mmCIF file of C-alpha atoms in Angstrom:
data_model
loop_
_atom_site.group_PDB
_atom_site.id
_atom_site.type_symbol
_atom_site.label_atom_id
_atom_site.label_comp_id
_atom_site.label_asym_id
_atom_site.label_seq_id
_atom_site.Cartn_x
_atom_site.Cartn_y
_atom_site.Cartn_z
ATOM 1 C CA MET A 21 86.767 116.733 166.604
ATOM 2 C CA LYS A 22 89.380 114.878 165.516
ATOM 3 C CA LYS A 23 87.503 111.708 166.371
ATOM 4 C CA THR A 24 85.154 112.884 164.272
ATOM 5 C CA VAL A 25 87.782 114.672 161.065
ATOM 6 C CA LEU A 26 89.161 111.150 161.427
ATOM 7 C CA THR A 27 86.188 108.427 161.286
ATOM 8 C CA LEU A 28 85.545 110.720 158.269
ATOM 9 C CA GLY A 29 88.557 110.368 156.402
ATOM 10 C CA VAL A 30 88.561 106.767 156.917
ATOM 11 C CA SER A 31 85.103 106.866 155.947
ATOM 12 C CA ALA A 32 86.178 108.495 152.373
ATOM 13 C CA LEU A 33 88.943 106.263 151.739
ATOM 14 C CA VAL A 34 86.324 102.824 152.187
ATOM 15 C CA ALA A 35 84.306 103.997 150.093
ATOM 16 C CA ALA A 36 87.115 105.219 147.525
ATOM 17 C CA ALA A 37 88.522 101.991 147.518
ATOM 18 C CA VAL A 38 84.844 100.496 146.834
ATOM 19 C CA PHE A 39 84.297 102.692 144.182
ATOM 20 C CA ALA A 40 87.854 102.007 142.469
ATOM 21 C CA GLN A 41 86.814 98.383 142.531
ATOM 22 C CA GLU A 42 83.382 98.628 140.557
ATOM 23 C CA PHE A 43 85.326 100.752 138.146
ATOM 24 C CA ASN A 44 88.025 98.679 137.419
ATOM 25 C CA PRO A 45 89.023 95.745 136.673
ATOM 26 C CA SER A 46 90.619 93.500 139.346
ATOM 27 C CA SER A 47 93.955 92.343 139.275
ATOM 28 C CA SER A 48 93.244 88.551 138.259
ATOM 29 C CA ALA A 49 91.214 90.208 135.186
ATOM 30 C CA LEU A 50 93.710 92.300 134.089
ATOM 31 C CA GLY A 51 96.133 89.498 133.701
ATOM 32 C CA GLU A 52 93.820 87.739 131.548
ATOM 33 C CA LEU A 53 93.797 91.254 129.506
ATOM 34 C CA SER A 54 97.245 91.086 129.506
ATOM 35 C CA THR A 55 98.169 87.336 129.566
ATOM 36 C CA ASN A 56 95.211 87.240 125.993
ATOM 37 C CA ALA A 57 96.731 90.366 125.016
ATOM 38 C CA ASN A 58 100.360 88.620 124.999
ATOM 39 C CA VAL A 59 98.745 85.177 122.861
ATOM 40 C CA GLU A 60 97.072 87.574 119.877
ATOM 41 C CA ALA A 61 100.449 89.796 119.594
ATOM 42 C CA SER A 62 102.245 86.621 119.322
ATOM 43 C CA ALA A 63 99.811 85.086 117.131
ATOM 44 C CA ASN A 64 100.896 88.019 115.305
ATOM 45 C CA GLN A 65 104.160 87.953 115.072
ATOM 46 C CA GLU A 66 104.359 84.602 113.744
ATOM 47 C CA SER A 67 101.858 84.798 110.933
ATOM 48 C CA VAL A 68 103.835 87.787 109.627
ATOM 49 C CA SER A 69 106.608 85.818 109.914
ATOM 50 C CA GLU A 70 105.386 83.290 107.654
ATOM 51 C CA ASN A 71 104.147 85.883 105.099
ATOM 52 C CA ALA A 72 107.158 86.822 105.391
ATOM 53 C CA ASP A 73 108.550 83.214 104.479
ATOM 54 C CA ASP A 74 105.933 82.597 102.280
ATOM 55 C CA LYS A 75 107.636 83.288 98.603
ATOM 56 C CA THR A 76 104.513 80.943 96.756
ATOM 57 C CA LEU A 77 101.618 83.849 95.676
ATOM 58 C CA SER A 78 98.101 82.495 93.992
ATOM 59 C CA ALA A 79 96.117 83.382 91.314
ATOM 60 C CA GLN A 80 94.005 85.072 93.709
ATOM 61 C CA GLU A 81 96.576 86.860 95.979
ATOM 62 C CA ILE A 82 97.465 88.281 93.130
ATOM 63 C CA SER A 83 94.547 89.660 91.633
ATOM 64 C CA LYS A 84 93.578 91.113 94.511
ATOM 65 C CA SER A 85 96.715 92.999 94.762
ATOM 66 C CA ILE A 86 95.721 94.142 91.698
ATOM 67 C CA GLU A 87 92.717 94.816 92.059
ATOM 68 C CA GLU A 88 92.817 98.189 92.923
ATOM 69 C CA VAL A 89 95.356 99.557 90.293
ATOM 70 C CA ASP A 90 93.605 101.852 87.506
ATOM 71 C CA GLY A 91 93.086 101.351 84.399
ATOM 72 C CA ILE A 92 94.218 97.011 84.491
ATOM 73 C CA LYS A 93 90.192 96.596 85.574
ATOM 74 C CA VAL A 94 89.316 93.967 83.096
ATOM 75 C CA PHE A 95 92.902 92.112 83.458
ATOM 76 C CA ALA A 96 92.633 91.806 87.345
ATOM 77 C CA ASN A 97 89.176 90.212 86.741
ATOM 78 C CA ILE A 98 89.960 87.358 84.321
ATOM 79 C CA LEU A 99 93.354 86.669 86.436
ATOM 80 C CA LYS A 100 90.769 86.286 89.183
ATOM 81 C CA ASN A 101 88.960 83.792 87.231
ATOM 82 C CA SER A 102 91.518 81.997 85.480
ATOM 83 C CA SER A 103 93.273 80.953 89.112
ATOM 84 C CA ASP A 104 91.904 76.899 88.266
ATOM 85 C CA LYS A 105 95.075 77.703 84.780
ATOM 86 C CA VAL A 106 97.626 80.159 86.711
ATOM 87 C CA LYS A 107 99.844 77.832 89.361
ATOM 88 C CA ASP A 108 101.011 79.593 92.454
ATOM 89 C CA VAL A 109 104.451 81.957 91.532
ATOM 90 C CA ASP A 110 107.259 80.987 94.048
ATOM 91 C CA SER A 111 109.841 83.629 92.934
ATOM 92 C CA ASP A 112 112.070 85.299 96.168
ATOM 93 C CA SER A 113 111.522 88.437 94.203
ATOM 94 C CA GLY A 114 108.167 89.118 93.276
ATOM 95 C CA VAL A 115 105.695 88.297 90.703
ATOM 96 C CA THR A 116 104.904 91.646 87.744
ATOM 97 C CA VAL A 117 102.209 91.130 86.156
ATOM 98 C CA LEU A 118 102.110 92.555 82.042
ATOM 99 C CA ALA A 119 98.197 94.170 82.442
ATOM 100 C CA PRO A 120 97.219 95.030 78.857
ATOM 101 C CA ILE A 121 94.318 98.521 79.711
ATOM 102 C CA ASP A 122 91.190 98.793 80.081
ATOM 103 C CA ALA A 123 90.403 100.132 76.767
ATOM 104 C CA ILE A 124 92.325 98.063 74.572
ATOM 105 C CA ALA A 125 92.061 94.380 76.445
ATOM 106 C CA ASP A 126 90.773 91.252 74.077
ATOM 107 C CA THR A 127 89.334 89.330 77.070
ATOM 108 C CA GLU A 128 89.585 85.995 74.651
ATOM 109 C CA LYS A 129 93.346 86.061 74.389
ATOM 110 C CA ILE A 130 93.735 86.894 77.874
ATOM 111 C CA VAL A 131 91.642 84.209 78.499
ATOM 112 C CA GLN A 132 93.841 81.988 76.368
ATOM 113 C CA ASN A 133 97.438 82.807 77.013
ATOM 114 C CA ILE A 134 96.886 83.951 81.163
ATOM 115 C CA SER A 135 100.248 82.654 82.488
ATOM 116 C CA ASP A 136 101.853 84.299 79.656
ATOM 117 C CA TYR A 137 100.954 88.006 81.163
ATOM 118 C CA ILE A 138 102.908 86.750 84.965
ATOM 119 C CA VAL A 139 106.400 87.123 85.184
ATOM 120 C CA PRO A 140 108.083 85.442 88.343
ATOM 121 C CA GLU A 141 109.863 88.038 88.806
ATOM 122 C CA LYS A 142 109.356 91.731 90.035
ATOM 123 C CA LEU A 143 110.270 94.558 87.725
ATOM 124 C CA THR A 144 111.104 97.631 88.078
ATOM 125 C CA LYS A 145 112.115 99.785 85.262
ATOM 126 C CA GLU A 146 115.165 100.141 86.478
ATOM 127 C CA ASN A 147 115.812 96.662 85.893
ATOM 128 C CA LEU A 148 113.461 96.139 82.826
ATOM 129 C CA GLU A 149 115.611 98.861 81.334
ATOM 130 C CA THR A 150 119.432 96.316 81.529
ATOM 131 C CA LYS A 151 116.826 92.639 79.867
ATOM 132 C CA SER A 152 117.101 91.500 77.042
ATOM 133 C CA SER A 153 114.543 89.367 77.603
ATOM 134 C CA VAL A 154 112.089 87.647 80.878
ATOM 135 C CA GLN A 155 110.798 84.346 81.268
ATOM 136 C CA THR A 156 106.754 84.502 81.809
ATOM 137 C CA LEU A 157 104.888 81.518 84.095
ATOM 138 C CA SER A 158 104.262 79.525 80.840
ATOM 139 C CA GLY A 159 107.676 79.737 80.188
ATOM 140 C CA LYS A 160 107.849 81.359 77.181
ATOM 141 C CA THR A 161 110.371 84.264 77.519
ATOM 142 C CA LEU A 162 109.592 87.593 75.738
ATOM 143 C CA PRO A 163 112.138 89.925 74.632
ATOM 144 C CA VAL A 164 112.299 93.420 75.819
ATOM 145 C CA GLU A 165 113.229 96.315 74.210
ATOM 146 C CA VAL A 166 114.596 100.255 74.918
ATOM 147 C CA LYS A 167 113.400 102.070 71.822
ATOM 148 C CA ASP A 168 113.083 105.925 72.416
ATOM 149 C CA SER A 169 113.042 105.978 75.656
ATOM 150 C CA ALA A 170 110.125 103.364 75.329
ATOM 151 C CA ILE A 171 110.186 100.074 76.458
ATOM 152 C CA LEU A 172 108.644 96.973 74.566
ATOM 153 C CA ILE A 173 107.844 93.537 75.544
ATOM 154 C CA ASN A 174 107.751 91.266 72.948
ATOM 155 C CA ASN A 175 106.963 94.644 70.637
ATOM 156 C CA VAL A 176 104.477 96.094 73.041
ATOM 157 C CA GLU A 177 105.287 99.119 74.188
ATOM 158 C CA VAL A 178 104.792 99.355 78.163
ATOM 159 C CA ALA A 179 102.756 102.681 78.814
ATOM 160 C CA SER A 180 103.602 103.134 82.581
ATOM 161 C CA LEU A 181 104.820 101.323 86.202
ATOM 162 C CA ALA A 182 101.714 100.634 89.037
ATOM 163 C CA ASP A 183 101.590 100.216 92.481
ATOM 164 C CA SER A 184 99.450 97.124 93.729
ATOM 165 C CA SER A 185 99.390 96.936 97.350
ATOM 166 C CA ASP A 186 101.289 94.111 97.656
ATOM 167 C CA ASP A 187 104.878 94.985 97.510
ATOM 168 C CA LYS A 188 105.477 91.366 96.466
ATOM 169 C CA VAL A 189 103.774 92.245 92.584
ATOM 170 C CA SER A 190 104.282 95.329 90.634
ATOM 171 C CA VAL A 191 102.258 96.184 87.384
ATOM 172 C CA LEU A 192 103.527 96.746 83.697
ATOM 173 C CA ARG A 193 100.445 98.134 82.066
ATOM 174 C CA LEU A 194 100.879 97.566 79.144
ATOM 175 C CA ALA A 195 99.331 99.494 75.454
ATOM 176 C CA ASN A 196 98.085 97.176 73.929
ATOM 177 C CA ASN A 197 98.086 92.722 74.008
ATOM 178 C CA PHE A 198 99.799 90.232 72.941
ATOM 179 C CA SER A 199 99.003 89.466 69.202
ATOM 180 C CA GLU A 200 99.348 86.809 66.561
ATOM 181 C CA GLU A 201 102.816 88.137 64.774
ATOM 182 C CA ALA A 202 103.806 89.005 68.506
ATOM 183 C CA SER A 203 102.805 84.582 69.498
ATOM 184 C CA LEU A 204 105.094 84.079 66.906
ATOM 185 C CA VAL A 205 107.945 85.545 68.891
ATOM 186 C CA LEU A 206 106.923 83.740 71.717
ATOM 187 C CA ALA A 207 107.063 81.297 70.200
ATOM 188 C CA LYS A 208 110.901 81.113 68.326
#
């Protein structure tokens, strides 16, 4: 009886080992999976490091990060299609897009002066209120003024500050386009 129990026990152990081998990867396969995971993790970390060090944003990257911001779809589309007119932005802090809201966006004016609507610096409401002017990507200096809690950039009211999908890009929704009259201020 003891011999039979022992034989059954050994048979059960052998069967369990065979079963486990069929449904679990071999140790060499586990090693291979582990190596592949390490290589992928290392590549992802290098990619994140490169992006953290990369301070340059292209028009395509900027337009992609603002395309989901409510109320500025017209501007985002113009920027996306104007990448040949907008040079890459090199900035430590990021970029601010001065985007007229869709209801009043003048496509022709924006297309002609697209670089006037991009500031190579990430602006917040707080740091904007302390500035007397901002420099655009085109090199123009736009006056900044605070009147009765409203912020005006080049005599155009900032309707709101919006979040983009990229923390390097800030969006200021403008209540109007920069006008011909305002363009005279730009030229001074």
